Amino acid sequence: MAVAEEAGGENLSSHVLPSSSLTLDTSLSLPDLTPPLIELCKDLFKKWSKLDDSCFSVETVSGGITNLLLKVSVKEENENEVSVTVRLYGPNTDYVINRERELQAIKYLSAAGFGAKLLGVFGNGMVQSFINARTLTPQDMRDPKLAAEIAKQLHEFHKVDIPGSKEPQLWNEIFKFYENASILHFDDIEKQKKYETILFKEVYNEVVEIKELTGLLNAPVVFAHNDLLSGNLMLNDDEDKLYIIDFEYGSYSYRGFDIGNHFNEYAGYDCDYNLYPSKDEQYHFFRHYLQPDKPHEVSDKDHEFLQVSDKDLEALYIETNTFMLASHLFWALWALIQLSSSVKRSLLTRGYIKNVLQGREARPGPPGLLLMAYATSAHRLCHASGTFKVYGRSLV
């Protein structure tokens, strides 16, 4: 990892996080954005304040959906070159992201070895250390070796203690998304017509039904990432080191939701649910999650110290594939909010929700625009005679 430890001099070694009141216009082109971005870096990190603008170079970084990510490389007076990542929040993302909670979590997750180091904050974004690694693809995530490493890291991630309330936020977030998504208005007449076909009463009933169903599972509450798609996983191939990054949706939530959401992301941005992991692939993940050190040992009555019993695997399978449905609801409502006219210009210029405006979701989730298909399709989970079924597949 190339970490800009020097960026900010003595301030970074103290407990005071460098901050600036400056904001950046996310609608600007990269050439127009570069001068104010350099000014911001000089304002945040006093060690750079007297450097000539020619010492700075700026380039875009792939991976962001609601944010604009930029890599800033700086040639310092001693000729050393350091790099940082500047993350510009998308407009109106406060509708879906609790920034105060994110900043609180980053401090503790960074101390536990997760993600990039937080170096500074400003009016509409943050500066973090630059991770020298590539972003994974959905196909990468199903590689057995990488899947095992993701499971092991997620196990450790879920053990991090973040101060504050430990109450799970999943259903609070979904109901908040529902409230915002159900009162939108689109300037485009055709989009407004499509929006008006969404049966929000049925959507609400679906939310309540799945909330009640997941409540029967007594799932563990953990600090969850809640957005573990391929774009939030990075790999340094030379060092064979995996990084979990970007915690803006992180909160205390249910273990099964975090894992089920991750499995949904196997479908990629084309929402190809033929790529949803098989039961064998899920069990491979579960073994490394439940017992990272000895994933293939099994327990029996004669060797009680051994781990990962068939019962444990089956229970986590049911838990994950039930909460997987909540993940669909979460991101479908999210996608509607992202489609609102107030945010679409910035996002569209970066191509992130082109598919939504063509009647498809930008994020893996139920296909179609957007929620009516979910509320009326086979994306329902039936609980009868002790048997859970998802997409027509028996889970027990």
GROMACS .gro file of C-alpha atoms in nm:
model
  396
    1MET     CA    1   0.000   0.000   0.000
    2ALA     CA    2   0.136   0.340  -0.095
    3VAL     CA    3   0.033   0.551   0.201
    4ALA     CA    4   0.091   0.925   0.207
    5GLU     CA    5   0.219   0.929   0.562
    6GLU     CA    6   0.392   1.262   0.505
    7ALA     CA    7   0.095   1.443   0.358
    8GLY     CA    8   0.013   1.696   0.623
    9GLY     CA    9   0.331   1.683   0.824
   10GLU     CA   10   0.302   1.693   1.198
   11ASN     CA   11  -0.077   1.729   1.194
   12LEU     CA   12  -0.116   1.365   1.090
   13SER     CA   13   0.081   1.240   1.388
   14SER     CA   14  -0.159   1.416   1.626
   15HIS     CA   15  -0.520   1.336   1.710
   16VAL     CA   16  -0.644   1.643   1.521
   17LEU     CA   17  -0.763   1.552   1.175
   18PRO     CA   18  -0.680   1.816   0.911
   19SER     CA   19  -0.996   1.983   0.785
   20SER     CA   20  -1.096   2.250   0.538
   21SER     CA   21  -1.421   2.436   0.479
   22LEU     CA   22  -1.360   2.439   0.103
   23THR     CA   23  -1.596   2.249  -0.128
   24LEU     CA   24  -1.543   2.130  -0.484
   25ASP     CA   25  -1.789   2.139  -0.773
   26THR     CA   26  -1.841   1.779  -0.883
   27SER     CA   27  -1.994   1.887  -1.214
   28LEU     CA   28  -1.663   2.032  -1.339
   29SER     CA   29  -1.449   1.854  -1.596
   30LEU     CA   30  -1.118   1.717  -1.470
   31PRO     CA   31  -0.911   2.005  -1.619
   32ASP     CA   32  -1.142   2.262  -1.456
   33LEU     CA   33  -1.154   2.070  -1.128
   34THR     CA   34  -0.776   2.035  -1.096
   35PRO     CA   35  -0.686   2.394  -0.985
   36PRO     CA   36  -0.939   2.410  -0.699
   37LEU     CA   37  -0.841   2.055  -0.599
   38ILE     CA   38  -0.476   2.159  -0.572
   39GLU     CA   39  -0.584   2.459  -0.365
   40LEU     CA   40  -0.776   2.223  -0.136
   41CYS     CA   41  -0.473   1.996  -0.087
   42LYS     CA   42  -0.255   2.295  -0.001
   43ASP     CA   43  -0.516   2.416   0.248
   44LEU     CA   44  -0.545   2.077   0.414
   45PHE     CA   45  -0.177   1.981   0.429
   46LYS     CA   46   0.047   2.270   0.526
   47LYS     CA   47   0.359   2.086   0.412
   48TRP     CA   48   0.233   2.128   0.057
   49SER     CA   49   0.113   2.487   0.087
   50LYS     CA   50   0.417   2.646  -0.080
   51LEU     CA   51   0.465   2.390  -0.356
   52ASP     CA   52   0.418   2.502  -0.713
   53ASP     CA   53   0.102   2.376  -0.881
   54SER     CA   54   0.325   2.189  -1.129
   55CYS     CA   55   0.420   1.953  -0.844
   56PHE     CA   56   0.065   1.815  -0.841
   57SER     CA   57  -0.094   1.573  -1.088
   58VAL     CA   58  -0.455   1.456  -1.082
   59GLU     CA   59  -0.627   1.156  -1.240
   60THR     CA   60  -0.959   0.982  -1.198
   61VAL     CA   61  -0.986   0.649  -1.020
   62SER     CA   62  -1.240   0.384  -1.115
   63GLY     CA   63  -1.467   0.217  -0.863
   64GLY     CA   64  -1.691   0.493  -0.729
   65ILE     CA   65  -2.068   0.489  -0.787
   66THR     CA   66  -2.214   0.773  -0.583
   67ASN     CA   67  -1.875   0.943  -0.538
   68LEU     CA   68  -1.608   1.087  -0.765
   69LEU     CA   69  -1.266   0.938  -0.685
   70LEU     CA   70  -0.944   1.119  -0.775
   71LYS     CA   71  -0.580   1.028  -0.729
   72VAL     CA   72  -0.356   1.322  -0.646
   73SER     CA   73   0.019   1.264  -0.681
   74VAL     CA   74   0.255   1.521  -0.527
   75LYS     CA   75   0.628   1.570  -0.580
   76GLU     CA   76   0.752   1.710  -0.251
   77GLU     CA   77   1.052   1.936  -0.192
   78ASN     CA   78   1.270   1.634  -0.111
   79GLU     CA   79   1.177   1.486  -0.453
   80ASN     CA   80   0.971   1.211  -0.291
   81GLU     CA   81   0.639   1.146  -0.463
   82VAL     CA   82   0.337   1.062  -0.251
   83SER     CA   83  -0.021   0.993  -0.356
   84VAL     CA   84  -0.357   1.039  -0.189
   85THR     CA   85  -0.713   0.956  -0.287
   86VAL     CA   86  -0.964   1.241  -0.283
   87ARG     CA   87  -1.326   1.130  -0.254
   88LEU     CA   88  -1.591   1.382  -0.357
   89TYR     CA   89  -1.938   1.300  -0.229
   90GLY     CA   90  -2.210   1.282  -0.490
   91PRO     CA   91  -2.480   1.553  -0.468
   92ASN     CA   92  -2.761   1.481  -0.223
   93THR     CA   93  -2.601   1.157  -0.106
   94ASP     CA   94  -2.699   1.258   0.248
   95TYR     CA   95  -3.037   1.106   0.158
   96VAL     CA   96  -2.876   0.763   0.164
   97ILE     CA   97  -2.551   0.801   0.358
   98ASN     CA   98  -2.486   0.906   0.718
   99ARG     CA   99  -2.152   1.088   0.684
  100GLU     CA  100  -2.107   1.142   1.057
  101ARG     CA  101  -2.141   0.769   1.116
  102GLU     CA  102  -1.901   0.695   0.831
  103LEU     CA  103  -1.627   0.921   0.971
  104GLN     CA  104  -1.672   0.769   1.315
  105ALA     CA  105  -1.638   0.416   1.178
  106ILE     CA  106  -1.335   0.489   0.957
  107LYS     CA  107  -1.119   0.575   1.258
  108TYR     CA  108  -1.178   0.239   1.425
  109LEU     CA  109  -1.179   0.029   1.109
  110SER     CA  110  -0.853   0.190   0.996
  111ALA     CA  111  -0.698   0.115   1.336
  112ALA     CA  112  -0.807  -0.247   1.290
  113GLY     CA  113  -0.628  -0.261   0.953
  114PHE     CA  114  -0.921  -0.210   0.716
  115GLY     CA  115  -0.936   0.030   0.425
  116ALA     CA  116  -0.738   0.342   0.358
  117LYS     CA  117  -0.621   0.579   0.629
  118LEU     CA  118  -0.830   0.892   0.673
  119LEU     CA  119  -0.598   1.191   0.621
  120GLY     CA  120  -0.835   1.488   0.608
  121VAL     CA  121  -1.190   1.607   0.551
  122PHE     CA  122  -1.340   1.900   0.366
  123GLY     CA  123  -1.679   2.048   0.282
  124ASN     CA  124  -1.801   1.774   0.049
  125GLY     CA  125  -1.549   1.495   0.074
  126MET     CA  126  -1.246   1.338   0.235
  127VAL     CA  127  -0.882   1.262   0.161
  128GLN     CA  128  -0.746   0.913   0.226
  129SER     CA  129  -0.422   0.727   0.175
  130PHE     CA  130  -0.381   0.576  -0.171
  131ILE     CA  131  -0.401   0.197  -0.195
  132ASN     CA  132  -0.177   0.057  -0.465
  133ALA     CA  133  -0.404  -0.222  -0.583
  134ARG     CA  134  -0.661  -0.305  -0.848
  135THR     CA  135  -1.036  -0.316  -0.801
  136LEU     CA  136  -1.185  -0.665  -0.820
  137THR     CA  137  -1.441  -0.769  -1.080
  138PRO     CA  138  -1.755  -0.971  -0.998
  139GLN     CA  139  -1.587  -1.271  -1.161
  140ASP     CA  140  -1.288  -1.234  -0.927
  141MET     CA  141  -1.510  -1.269  -0.621
  142ARG     CA  142  -1.610  -1.624  -0.708
  143ASP     CA  143  -1.250  -1.742  -0.738
  144PRO     CA  144  -1.219  -1.997  -0.452
  145LYS     CA  145  -0.896  -1.852  -0.315
  146LEU     CA  146  -1.026  -1.494  -0.319
  147ALA     CA  147  -1.366  -1.598  -0.185
  148ALA     CA  148  -1.193  -1.763   0.110
  149GLU     CA  149  -0.987  -1.450   0.178
  150ILE     CA  150  -1.293  -1.225   0.154
  151ALA     CA  151  -1.473  -1.452   0.402
  152LYS     CA  152  -1.180  -1.444   0.645
  153GLN     CA  153  -1.152  -1.066   0.628
  154LEU     CA  154  -1.526  -1.020   0.665
  155HIS     CA  155  -1.513  -1.240   0.976
  156GLU     CA  156  -1.254  -1.003   1.125
  157PHE     CA  157  -1.442  -0.695   1.003
  158HIS     CA  158  -1.751  -0.811   1.190
  159LYS     CA  159  -1.549  -0.831   1.513
  160VAL     CA  160  -1.455  -0.461   1.511
  161ASP     CA  161  -1.621  -0.268   1.792
  162ILE     CA  162  -1.744   0.076   1.688
  163PRO     CA  163  -1.845   0.296   1.984
  164GLY     CA  164  -2.203   0.411   2.005
  165SER     CA  165  -2.537   0.241   1.966
  166LYS     CA  166  -2.526  -0.124   1.865
  167GLU     CA  167  -2.886  -0.126   1.744
  168PRO     CA  168  -2.915  -0.273   1.391
  169GLN     CA  169  -2.995  -0.002   1.138
  170LEU     CA  170  -3.107  -0.212   0.840
  171TRP     CA  171  -3.481  -0.165   0.870
  172ASN     CA  172  -3.448   0.199   0.977
  173GLU     CA  173  -3.251   0.257   0.657
  174ILE     CA  174  -3.492   0.066   0.436
  175PHE     CA  175  -3.796   0.251   0.574
  176LYS     CA  176  -3.611   0.583   0.532
  177PHE     CA  177  -3.528   0.491   0.172
  178TYR     CA  178  -3.891   0.394   0.120
  179GLU     CA  179  -4.015   0.730   0.245
  180ASN     CA  180  -3.777   0.920   0.018
  181ALA     CA  181  -3.833   0.694  -0.284
  182SER     CA  182  -4.211   0.713  -0.262
  183ILE     CA  183  -4.232   1.093  -0.296
  184LEU     CA  184  -4.005   1.153  -0.594
  185HIS     CA  185  -4.084   1.354  -0.903
  186PHE     CA  186  -3.912   1.324  -1.241
  187ASP     CA  187  -3.893   1.607  -1.492
  188ASP     CA  188  -3.883   1.356  -1.774
  189ILE     CA  189  -4.246   1.269  -1.857
  190GLU     CA  190  -4.173   0.909  -1.960
  191LYS     CA  191  -3.976   0.839  -1.644
  192GLN     CA  192  -4.253   0.992  -1.435
  193LYS     CA  193  -4.507   0.762  -1.605
  194LYS     CA  194  -4.292   0.459  -1.526
  195TYR     CA  195  -4.245   0.579  -1.169
  196GLU     CA  196  -4.621   0.612  -1.122
  197THR     CA  197  -4.670   0.244  -1.210
  198ILE     CA  198  -4.475   0.135  -0.903
  199LEU     CA  199  -4.712  -0.013  -0.646
  200PHE     CA  200  -4.563   0.139  -0.333
  201LYS     CA  201  -4.826  -0.011  -0.107
  202GLU     CA  202  -4.719  -0.357  -0.221
  203VAL     CA  203  -4.356  -0.259  -0.177
  204TYR     CA  204  -4.431  -0.150   0.180
  205ASN     CA  205  -4.605  -0.482   0.248
  206GLU     CA  206  -4.300  -0.666   0.110
  207VAL     CA  207  -4.072  -0.471   0.344
  208VAL     CA  208  -4.288  -0.554   0.644
  209GLU     CA  209  -4.317  -0.921   0.544
  210ILE     CA  210  -3.944  -0.971   0.500
  211LYS     CA  211  -3.869  -0.777   0.819
  212GLU     CA  212  -4.097  -1.013   1.011
  213LEU     CA  213  -3.947  -1.317   0.843
  214THR     CA  214  -3.587  -1.222   0.913
  215GLY     CA  215  -3.687  -1.148   1.271
  216LEU     CA  216  -3.750  -1.521   1.320
  217LEU     CA  217  -3.386  -1.602   1.251
  218ASN     CA  218  -3.227  -1.439   1.556
  219ALA     CA  219  -2.934  -1.337   1.335
  220PRO     CA  220  -2.622  -1.196   1.505
  221VAL     CA  221  -2.581  -0.819   1.496
  222VAL     CA  222  -2.237  -0.702   1.380
  223PHE     CA  223  -2.081  -0.388   1.243
  224ALA     CA  224  -2.152  -0.460   0.877
  225HIS     CA  225  -2.001  -0.318   0.561
  226ASN     CA  226  -2.340  -0.335   0.382
  227ASP     CA  227  -2.194  -0.269   0.037
  228LEU     CA  228  -1.941  -0.542  -0.029
  229LEU     CA  229  -1.950  -0.536  -0.407
  230SER     CA  230  -1.644  -0.595  -0.625
  231GLY     CA  231  -1.574  -0.222  -0.646
  232ASN     CA  232  -1.516  -0.212  -0.271
  233LEU     CA  233  -1.260  -0.491  -0.279
  234MET     CA  234  -0.904  -0.430  -0.396
  235LEU     CA  235  -0.617  -0.670  -0.456
  236ASN     CA  236  -0.245  -0.605  -0.476
  237ASP     CA  237  -0.144  -0.895  -0.702
  238ASP     CA  238   0.228  -0.860  -0.629
  239GLU     CA  239   0.177  -0.884  -0.254
  240ASP     CA  240  -0.131  -1.109  -0.280
  241LYS     CA  241  -0.304  -0.873  -0.036
  242LEU     CA  242  -0.676  -0.804  -0.028
  243TYR     CA  243  -0.831  -0.480   0.096
  244ILE     CA  244  -1.189  -0.408   0.202
  245ILE     CA  245  -1.255  -0.038   0.137
  246ASP     CA  246  -1.525   0.232   0.147
  247PHE     CA  247  -1.741   0.218   0.457
  248GLU     CA  248  -1.999   0.485   0.375
  249TYR     CA  249  -2.290   0.241   0.415
  250GLY     CA  250  -2.136   0.074   0.720
  251SER     CA  251  -2.354   0.035   1.029
  252TYR     CA  252  -2.453  -0.215   1.291
  253SER     CA  253  -2.670  -0.461   1.107
  254TYR     CA  254  -2.731  -0.832   1.062
  255ARG     CA  255  -2.458  -1.074   0.968
  256GLY     CA  256  -2.681  -1.248   0.715
  257PHE     CA  257  -2.756  -0.922   0.536
  258ASP     CA  258  -2.388  -0.841   0.487
  259ILE     CA  259  -2.312  -1.185   0.346
  260GLY     CA  260  -2.634  -1.209   0.142
  261ASN     CA  261  -2.573  -0.867  -0.007
  262HIS     CA  262  -2.221  -0.973  -0.103
  263PHE     CA  263  -2.357  -1.283  -0.277
  264ASN     CA  264  -2.605  -1.069  -0.472
  265GLU     CA  265  -2.308  -0.872  -0.602
  266TYR     CA  266  -2.182  -1.182  -0.784
  267ALA     CA  267  -2.447  -1.093  -1.044
  268GLY     CA  268  -2.251  -0.781  -1.140
  269TYR     CA  269  -2.390  -0.464  -1.292
  270ASP     CA  270  -2.572  -0.664  -1.560
  271CYS     CA  271  -2.779  -0.831  -1.286
  272ASP     CA  272  -2.715  -1.181  -1.420
  273TYR     CA  273  -2.855  -1.394  -1.139
  274ASN     CA  274  -2.732  -1.710  -1.304
  275LEU     CA  275  -2.407  -1.601  -1.138
  276TYR     CA  276  -2.553  -1.609  -0.787
  277PRO     CA  277  -2.329  -1.850  -0.592
  278SER     CA  278  -2.432  -2.213  -0.575
  279LYS     CA  279  -2.484  -2.388  -0.244
  280ASP     CA  280  -2.137  -2.544  -0.269
  281GLU     CA  281  -1.982  -2.202  -0.335
  282GLN     CA  282  -2.170  -2.056  -0.041
  283TYR     CA  283  -2.059  -2.336   0.189
  284HIS     CA  284  -1.699  -2.277   0.083
  285PHE     CA  285  -1.741  -1.912   0.185
  286PHE     CA  286  -1.918  -2.002   0.511
  287ARG     CA  287  -1.646  -2.244   0.620
  288HIS     CA  288  -1.379  -1.977   0.587
  289TYR     CA  289  -1.602  -1.719   0.753
  290LEU     CA  290  -1.705  -1.933   1.050
  291GLN     CA  291  -1.365  -2.087   1.114
  292PRO     CA  292  -1.092  -1.892   0.930
  293ASP     CA  293  -0.802  -2.095   1.070
  294LYS     CA  294  -0.942  -2.446   1.018
  295PRO     CA  295  -1.229  -2.417   0.770
  296HIS     CA  296  -1.247  -2.783   0.671
  297GLU     CA  297  -1.264  -2.937   1.016
  298VAL     CA  298  -1.605  -3.059   1.123
  299SER     CA  299  -1.746  -3.112   1.468
  300ASP     CA  300  -1.895  -3.429   1.606
  301LYS     CA  301  -1.996  -3.552   1.947
  302ASP     CA  302  -1.654  -3.710   2.003
  303HIS     CA  303  -1.453  -3.401   1.907
  304GLU     CA  304  -1.649  -3.107   2.039
  305PHE     CA  305  -1.357  -2.866   1.996
  306LEU     CA  306  -1.376  -2.889   1.617
  307GLN     CA  307  -1.578  -2.632   1.421
  308VAL     CA  308  -1.805  -2.579   1.120
  309SER     CA  309  -2.069  -2.844   1.163
  310ASP     CA  310  -2.326  -2.921   0.897
  311LYS     CA  311  -2.581  -2.764   1.131
  312ASP     CA  312  -2.382  -2.438   1.144
  313LEU     CA  313  -2.348  -2.431   0.765
  314GLU     CA  314  -2.718  -2.496   0.711
  315ALA     CA  315  -2.818  -2.229   0.961
  316LEU     CA  316  -2.597  -1.966   0.799
  317TYR     CA  317  -2.723  -2.070   0.456
  318ILE     CA  318  -3.084  -2.006   0.560
  319GLU     CA  319  -2.991  -1.681   0.735
  320THR     CA  320  -2.796  -1.548   0.437
  321ASN     CA  321  -3.049  -1.638   0.170
  322THR     CA  322  -3.333  -1.485   0.369
  323PHE     CA  323  -3.154  -1.155   0.425
  324MET     CA  324  -3.050  -1.162   0.059
  325LEU     CA  325  -3.408  -1.055  -0.020
  326ALA     CA  326  -3.374  -0.753   0.207
  327SER     CA  327  -3.067  -0.658   0.006
  328HIS     CA  328  -3.279  -0.642  -0.309
  329LEU     CA  329  -3.526  -0.409  -0.141
  330PHE     CA  330  -3.248  -0.191   0.000
  331TRP     CA  331  -3.077  -0.130  -0.334
  332ALA     CA  332  -3.394  -0.105  -0.540
  333LEU     CA  333  -3.514   0.181  -0.318
  334TRP     CA  334  -3.163   0.329  -0.327
  335ALA     CA  335  -3.166   0.321  -0.707
  336LEU     CA  336  -3.492   0.511  -0.724
  337ILE     CA  337  -3.352   0.786  -0.503
  338GLN     CA  338  -3.040   0.803  -0.721
  339LEU     CA  339  -3.265   0.849  -1.023
  340SER     CA  340  -3.420   1.166  -0.890
  341SER     CA  341  -3.359   1.470  -1.107
  342SER     CA  342  -3.151   1.642  -0.841
  343VAL     CA  343  -2.872   1.389  -0.858
  344LYS     CA  344  -2.884   1.238  -1.205
  345ARG     CA  345  -2.676   1.499  -1.389
  346SER     CA  346  -2.357   1.436  -1.194
  347LEU     CA  347  -2.400   1.061  -1.193
  348LEU     CA  348  -2.487   1.041  -1.560
  349THR     CA  349  -2.178   1.232  -1.664
  350ARG     CA  350  -1.980   0.950  -1.510
  351GLY     CA  351  -2.200   0.680  -1.663
  352TYR     CA  352  -2.299   0.516  -1.336
  353ILE     CA  353  -2.674   0.500  -1.379
  354LYS     CA  354  -2.713   0.491  -1.755
  355ASN     CA  355  -2.880   0.153  -1.726
  356VAL     CA  356  -3.135   0.285  -1.479
  357LEU     CA  357  -3.254   0.551  -1.716
  358GLN     CA  358  -3.300   0.281  -1.977
  359GLY     CA  359  -3.528   0.094  -1.736
  360ARG     CA  360  -3.267  -0.123  -1.560
  361GLU     CA  361  -3.109  -0.090  -1.219
  362ALA     CA  362  -2.760   0.044  -1.178
  363ARG     CA  363  -2.698  -0.190  -0.888
  364PRO     CA  364  -2.747  -0.565  -0.869
  365GLY     CA  365  -3.103  -0.623  -0.759
  366PRO     CA  366  -3.439  -0.717  -0.907
  367PRO     CA  367  -3.430  -0.631  -1.280
  368GLY     CA  368  -3.669  -0.380  -1.429
  369LEU     CA  369  -3.775  -0.036  -1.318
  370LEU     CA  370  -3.756  -0.102  -1.031
  371LEU     CA  371  -3.967  -0.216  -0.744
  372MET     CA  372  -4.289  -0.327  -0.905
  373ALA     CA  373  -4.103  -0.614  -1.066
  374TYR     CA  374  -3.975  -0.710  -0.724
  375ALA     CA  375  -4.313  -0.683  -0.555
  376THR     CA  376  -4.494  -0.893  -0.816
  377SER     CA  377  -4.229  -1.141  -0.926
  378ALA     CA  378  -4.082  -1.464  -0.795
  379HIS     CA  379  -3.843  -1.269  -0.574
  380ARG     CA  380  -4.046  -1.378  -0.276
  381LEU     CA  381  -3.956  -1.609   0.003
  382CYS     CA  382  -4.217  -1.853   0.131
  383HIS     CA  383  -4.212  -1.998   0.479
  384ALA     CA  384  -4.427  -2.304   0.501
  385SER     CA  385  -4.398  -2.642   0.668
  386GLY     CA  386  -4.057  -2.551   0.802
  387THR     CA  387  -3.911  -2.503   0.454
  388PHE     CA  388  -3.763  -2.180   0.321
  389LYS     CA  389  -3.767  -2.125  -0.055
  390VAL     CA  390  -3.588  -1.857  -0.250
  391TYR     CA  391  -3.631  -1.823  -0.627
  392GLY     CA  392  -3.800  -2.161  -0.614
  393ARG     CA  393  -3.502  -2.339  -0.455
  394SER     CA  394  -3.549  -2.522  -0.127
  395LEU     CA  395  -3.302  -2.408   0.137
  396VAL     CA  396  -3.356  -2.690   0.383
   0.00000   0.00000   0.00000
